[in-house]
């Protein structure tokens, strides 16, 4: 297939079941950032959950922690959707759910098995394949969240900010042939629909188990920062509330997910 084939909203929609949480798909040729655009729209008019904006090109794509998100036009998936945040006081769950949805969909479509680098990165062969940026949105009495996702599909961005010193990877490079981005987008949304269905029932344990299976950190030496202190040691586990259990020189420490930041790890 032509690796630069445009995204096709109808093809994506046809692959979603009628009760799917996504109700509206808009594909833009270019946008500054699909996350920013959804927030701006929500500032002008009340938005219902289920809107998806994808852009063939982002001119000022945003990553986590103030980073820039680079992608090649017509080669990546860069999209954001608005959905209910079932755990607004624990924003880590929706971020993790979206990262896992992407990893599962990539596995279904290609047979490759991406890993998750806590809290939001999708990795393949030790390199960054994609990431999730979830940003809360206050709209009336609903807890909504803009979930943005970037996946390197058919090429890697030439300039991608070095993160923990690791380079990016794209699916085509590992899979060996170009992928249909519309098919992959639908697969990611279908995984996300299942995950949101379970979250709506109040369940998160399945996400923790899925993270443990795909975790890039468990068993590896890593350095974290938490409330201005540095912690170094072997990661033992991800905890029930998405914290990190680490074996340091002074013993075992649990770092809370909300305040701990990964500085580096040894892949
Ligand atoms: C990260 O790994 O730091 C998160 C990257 C998130 C990038 C996506 S691309 C679509 C959406 N719009 C943005 O500006 N960012 C997210």
Coordinates of N, CA, C and O in Angstrom, one line a residue, residues 51-157:
X51 N -16.0 12.8 20.4 CA -15.5 13.5 19.2 C -14.0 13.2 19.0 O -13.2 13.2 20.0
X52 N -13.7 12.9 17.8 CA -12.3 12.5 17.5 C -11.7 13.5 16.4 O -12.4 13.7 15.4
X53 N -10.6 14.1 16.7 CA -9.9 14.9 15.7 C -8.6 14.3 15.4 O -7.8 14.0 16.3
X54 N -8.3 14.0 14.1 CA -7.0 13.5 13.7 C -6.4 14.5 12.7 O -7.2 15.2 12.0
X55 N -5.1 14.7 12.7 CA -4.5 15.6 11.8 C -3.4 14.8 11.0 O -2.6 14.1 11.6
X56 N -3.4 15.1 9.7 CA -2.3 14.5 8.9 C -1.0 15.1 9.2 O 0.1 14.5 9.0
X57 N -1.0 16.4 9.7 CA 0.2 17.1 10.1 C -0.1 17.9 11.3 O -1.1 18.5 11.4
X58 N 0.8 17.9 12.3 CA 0.7 18.8 13.4 C 1.9 19.8 13.3 O 3.0 19.4 13.2
X59 N 1.6 21.1 13.5 CA 2.7 22.0 13.4 C 3.3 22.3 14.7 O 4.5 22.7 14.8
X60 N 2.5 22.2 15.8 CA 3.1 22.4 17.1 C 2.6 21.3 18.1 O 1.9 21.6 19.1
X61 N 2.9 20.0 17.7 CA 2.4 18.9 18.5 C 3.1 18.9 19.9 O 4.2 19.3 20.0
X62 N 2.3 18.6 20.9 CA 2.7 18.7 22.3 C 3.0 17.3 22.8 O 2.1 16.4 22.6
X63 N 4.1 17.1 23.6 CA 4.3 15.9 24.3 C 4.1 16.2 25.8 O 3.7 17.3 26.2
X64 N 4.4 15.2 26.6 CA 4.3 15.4 28.1 C 5.4 16.3 28.6 O 6.4 16.4 27.9
X65 N 5.2 16.9 29.7 CA 6.3 17.6 30.4 C 6.8 18.7 29.5 O 8.1 19.0 29.5
X66 N 5.9 19.4 28.8 CA 6.4 20.5 28.0 C 7.2 20.2 26.7 O 7.8 21.1 26.1
X67 N 7.3 18.9 26.4 CA 8.1 18.5 25.2 C 7.3 18.8 24.0 O 6.1 18.9 24.0
X68 N 8.1 18.8 22.8 CA 7.5 18.9 21.5 C 7.2 17.5 21.0 O 8.1 16.7 21.2
X69 N 6.1 17.3 20.3 CA 5.9 16.0 19.6 C 6.0 16.2 18.1 O 5.2 16.9 17.5
X70 N 7.0 15.6 17.6 CA 7.3 15.7 16.1 C 6.6 14.5 15.4 O 6.7 13.4 15.9
X71 N 6.1 14.7 14.2 CA 5.7 13.6 13.4 C 5.8 14.0 11.9 O 5.8 15.2 11.6
X72 N 5.9 13.0 11.1 CA 6.0 13.3 9.6 C 4.6 13.3 9.0 O 3.8 12.4 9.3
X73 N 4.3 14.3 8.2 CA 3.0 14.4 7.6 C 2.6 13.2 6.8 O 3.4 12.6 6.1
X74 N 1.4 12.7 7.0 CA 0.8 11.5 6.4 C 1.5 10.2 6.7 O 1.3 9.2 6.0
X75 N 2.3 10.2 7.7 CA 3.1 9.0 8.0 C 2.7 8.4 9.4 O 3.1 7.3 9.7
X76 N 2.2 9.3 10.2 CA 2.0 8.9 11.6 C 0.5 8.9 11.9 O -0.4 9.3 11.1
X77 N 0.1 8.5 13.1 CA -1.2 8.8 13.7 C -1.1 9.8 14.7 O -0.3 9.6 15.7
X78 N -1.7 11.0 14.5 CA -1.7 12.0 15.6 C -3.2 12.4 15.7 O -3.8 13.0 14.8
X79 N -3.8 12.1 16.8 CA -5.2 12.3 17.0 C -5.5 12.5 18.5 O -4.7 12.1 19.4
X80 N -6.7 13.1 18.7 CA -7.2 13.3 20.1 C -8.7 13.0 20.1 O -9.4 13.3 19.2
X81 N -9.1 12.5 21.2 CA -10.6 12.3 21.4 C -11.0 12.7 22.8 O -10.2 12.8 23.7
X82 N -12.3 13.0 22.8 CA -12.8 13.5 24.1 C -13.6 12.3 24.7 O -14.5 11.7 24.0
X83 N -13.4 12.0 25.9 CA -14.1 10.9 26.6 C -14.3 11.2 28.0 O -13.8 12.1 28.6
X84 N -15.2 10.4 28.6 CA -15.5 10.6 30.1 C -14.3 10.0 30.8 O -13.7 9.0 30.5
X85 N -13.9 10.8 31.9 CA -12.8 10.3 32.7 C -13.4 9.7 33.9 O -14.0 10.4 34.8
X86 N -13.4 8.3 34.0 CA -14.1 7.6 35.1 C -13.3 7.7 36.4 O -13.9 7.4 37.4
X87 N -12.1 8.1 36.3 CA -11.2 8.2 37.5 C -10.6 9.6 37.5 O -9.3 9.7 37.4
X88 N -11.3 10.7 37.7 CA -10.8 12.0 37.5 C -9.7 12.3 38.6 O -8.8 13.1 38.3
X89 N -9.8 11.7 39.7 CA -8.8 12.0 40.8 C -7.5 11.2 40.5 O -6.5 11.4 41.2
X90 N -7.6 10.2 39.6 CA -6.4 9.4 39.3 C -6.2 9.4 37.8 O -6.5 8.5 37.1
X91 N -5.7 10.6 37.3 CA -5.6 10.7 35.8 C -4.6 9.7 35.2 O -4.7 9.5 34.0
X92 N -3.8 9.1 36.0 CA -2.9 8.1 35.4 C -3.6 6.9 34.7 O -3.1 6.3 33.8
X93 N -4.8 6.6 35.2 CA -5.5 5.4 34.6 C -5.9 5.6 33.2 O -5.8 4.7 32.3
X94 N -6.4 6.8 32.9 CA -6.9 7.0 31.5 C -5.7 7.1 30.5 O -5.7 6.6 29.4
X95 N -4.6 7.6 31.0 CA -3.3 7.7 30.2 C -2.8 6.3 30.0 O -2.5 5.9 28.8
X96 N -2.8 5.5 31.0 CA -2.4 4.1 30.9 C -3.3 3.3 30.0 O -2.9 2.5 29.1
X97 N -4.6 3.5 30.2 CA -5.6 2.8 29.3 C -5.4 3.1 27.9 O -5.4 2.2 27.0
X98 N -5.1 4.3 27.5 CA -4.9 4.7 26.1 C -3.6 4.1 25.6 O -3.6 3.6 24.5
X99 N -2.5 4.1 26.4 CA -1.3 3.5 25.9 C -1.4 2.0 25.7 O -1.0 1.4 24.7
X100 N -2.2 1.4 26.6 CA -2.4 -0.1 26.5 C -3.3 -0.4 25.2 O -3.1 -1.3 24.5
X101 N -4.3 0.5 25.0 CA -5.2 0.3 23.8 C -4.3 0.3 22.6 O -4.5 -0.5 21.7
X102 N -3.4 1.2 22.5 CA -2.5 1.3 21.3 C -1.6 0.1 21.2 O -1.5 -0.5 20.1
X103 N -1.0 -0.3 22.4 CA -0.2 -1.5 22.3 C -0.9 -2.8 21.9 O -0.5 -3.6 21.1
X104 N -2.2 -2.9 22.4 CA -3.0 -4.1 22.1 C -3.4 -4.1 20.6 O -3.3 -5.1 19.9
X105 N -3.7 -2.9 20.1 CA -4.1 -2.8 18.7 C -3.0 -3.1 17.8 O -3.1 -3.8 16.8
X106 N -1.8 -2.6 18.1 CA -0.6 -2.9 17.3 C -0.3 -4.4 17.3 O -0.1 -4.9 16.2
X107 N -0.5 -5.0 18.4 CA -0.3 -6.4 18.5 C -1.3 -7.2 17.6 O -0.9 -8.1 16.9
X108 N -2.6 -6.8 17.7 CA -3.6 -7.4 16.9 C -3.3 -7.3 15.4 O -3.6 -8.2 14.6
X109 N -2.9 -6.1 15.0 CA -2.7 -5.8 13.6 C -1.4 -6.3 13.0 O -1.3 -6.5 11.8
X110 N -0.4 -6.4 13.8 CA 0.9 -6.7 13.3 C 1.6 -8.0 13.9 O 2.6 -8.5 13.3
X111 N 1.1 -8.4 15.0 CA 1.7 -9.6 15.7 C 2.9 -9.1 16.6 O 3.5 -9.9 17.3
X112 N 3.3 -7.8 16.4 CA 4.4 -7.3 17.2 C 3.9 -7.0 18.6 O 2.7 -6.7 18.8
X113 N 4.7 -7.0 19.6 CA 4.2 -6.9 21.0 C 4.9 -5.7 21.7 O 5.9 -5.8 22.3
X114 N 4.3 -4.5 21.6 CA 4.9 -3.3 22.2 C 4.9 -3.4 23.7 O 4.0 -4.0 24.3
X115 N 5.9 -2.7 24.3 CA 5.9 -2.6 25.7 C 5.4 -1.2 26.2 O 5.3 -0.3 25.3
X116 N 5.2 -1.1 27.5 CA 4.8 0.2 28.0 C 5.8 0.7 29.0 O 6.2 0.0 29.9
X117 N 6.3 1.9 28.7 CA 7.2 2.5 29.7 C 6.3 3.5 30.5 O 5.8 4.5 30.0
X118 N 6.1 3.1 31.8 CA 5.3 3.9 32.7 C 5.7 5.3 32.6 O 6.9 5.6 32.5
X119 N 4.8 6.3 32.6 CA 3.4 6.1 32.7 C 2.6 6.1 31.3 O 1.5 5.8 31.3
X120 N 3.3 6.5 30.2 CA 2.5 6.8 29.0 C 3.1 6.4 27.7 O 2.6 6.8 26.7
X121 N 4.3 5.8 27.7 CA 5.0 5.6 26.4 C 4.8 4.2 25.9 O 4.8 3.2 26.6
X122 N 4.7 4.1 24.6 CA 4.6 2.8 23.9 C 5.9 2.6 23.2 O 6.4 3.4 22.5
X123 N 6.5 1.5 23.5 CA 7.9 1.1 23.0 C 7.9 -0.1 22.2 O 7.1 -1.0 22.4
X124 N 8.8 -0.1 21.2 CA 9.0 -1.3 20.4 C 10.5 -1.5 20.3 O 11.2 -0.6 19.9
X125 N 10.9 -2.7 20.5 CA 12.4 -3.0 20.4 C 13.2 -2.0 21.1 O 14.3 -1.5 20.6
X126 N 12.8 -1.6 22.3 CA 13.6 -0.7 23.1 C 13.6 0.8 22.7 O 14.4 1.6 23.2
X127 N 12.7 1.1 21.7 CA 12.7 2.5 21.2 C 11.3 3.0 21.2 O 10.3 2.2 21.2
X128 N 11.2 4.4 21.2 CA 9.8 4.9 21.4 C 9.0 4.9 20.1 O 9.4 5.5 19.1
X129 N 7.8 4.2 20.2 CA 6.9 4.1 19.1 C 5.8 5.2 19.2 O 5.3 5.7 18.2
X130 N 5.4 5.5 20.4 CA 4.3 6.5 20.5 C 4.1 6.9 22.0 O 4.8 6.4 22.9
X131 N 3.2 7.9 22.2 CA 3.0 8.3 23.5 C 1.6 8.9 23.6 O 0.9 9.1 22.6
X132 N 1.2 9.1 24.9 CA -0.2 9.6 25.2 C -0.1 10.9 26.0 O 0.7 11.0 26.9
X133 N -0.9 11.9 25.7 CA -1.0 13.1 26.5 C -2.5 13.3 26.8 O -3.3 13.6 25.9
X134 N -2.8 13.0 28.1 CA -4.2 13.2 28.5 C -4.3 14.5 29.3 O -3.6 14.7 30.2
X135 N -5.3 15.3 28.9 CA -5.5 16.6 29.6 C -6.9 16.8 30.0 O -7.8 16.7 29.2
X136 N -7.2 17.0 31.3 CA -8.5 17.1 31.8 C -9.3 18.3 31.2 O -8.7 19.3 30.9
X137 N -10.6 18.2 31.1 CA -11.4 19.2 30.5 C -12.6 19.4 31.4 O -13.3 18.4 31.6
X138 N -12.8 20.6 31.9 CA -14.0 20.8 32.8 C -15.2 21.2 31.9 O -15.0 22.2 31.1
X139 N -16.2 20.5 31.8 CA -17.4 20.9 31.0 C -18.6 20.5 31.7 O -19.0 19.4 31.9
X140 N -19.3 21.6 32.2 CA -20.5 21.4 33.0 C -20.2 20.5 34.2 O -19.2 20.7 34.9
X141 N -21.1 19.5 34.5 CA -20.8 18.6 35.6 C -20.2 17.3 35.2 O -20.1 16.4 36.0
X142 N -19.7 17.3 33.9 CA -19.0 16.0 33.5 C -17.5 16.1 33.6 O -16.9 17.1 33.4
X143 N -16.9 15.0 34.1 CA -15.5 14.9 34.1 C -15.0 14.4 32.8 O -15.1 13.2 32.5
X144 N -14.6 15.3 31.9 CA -14.1 14.8 30.6 C -12.6 15.0 30.5 O -12.0 15.7 31.3
X145 N -12.1 14.3 29.5 CA -10.6 14.3 29.3 C -10.3 14.3 27.8 O -11.0 13.6 27.1
X146 N -9.4 15.1 27.4 CA -8.9 15.1 26.0 C -7.7 14.1 26.0 O -6.7 14.3 26.7
X147 N -7.9 13.0 25.3 CA -6.8 12.0 25.2 C -6.1 12.1 23.8 O -6.7 11.9 22.8
X148 N -4.8 12.5 23.8 CA -4.1 12.7 22.6 C -3.1 11.6 22.4 O -2.5 11.2 23.4
X149 N -3.0 11.1 21.2 CA -2.1 10.0 21.0 C -1.2 10.2 19.7 O -1.8 10.7 18.7
X150 N 0.0 9.9 19.8 CA 0.9 10.0 18.6 C 1.6 8.7 18.4 O 2.2 8.1 19.4
X151 N 1.5 8.1 17.2 CA 2.2 6.8 16.9 C 3.0 7.0 15.6 O 2.4 7.4 14.6
X152 N 4.2 6.6 15.7 CA 5.0 6.6 14.4 C 4.7 5.4 13.6 O 5.0 4.3 14.0
X153 N 4.0 5.5 12.5 CA 3.5 4.4 11.8 C 4.4 4.0 10.6 O 5.1 3.0 10.6
X154 N 4.4 4.9 9.6 CA 5.2 4.5 8.4 C 6.5 5.2 8.3 O 7.2 4.9 7.3
X155 N 6.8 6.2 9.1 CA 8.2 6.7 9.2 C 8.4 7.3 10.5 O 7.5 7.6 11.3
X156 N 9.7 7.5 10.8 CA 10.1 8.1 12.1 C 10.3 9.6 11.9 O 10.8 10.0 10.9
X157 N 9.9 10.4 12.9 CA 10.2 11.8 12.8 C 11.7 12.0 12.8 O 12.5 11.4 13.5

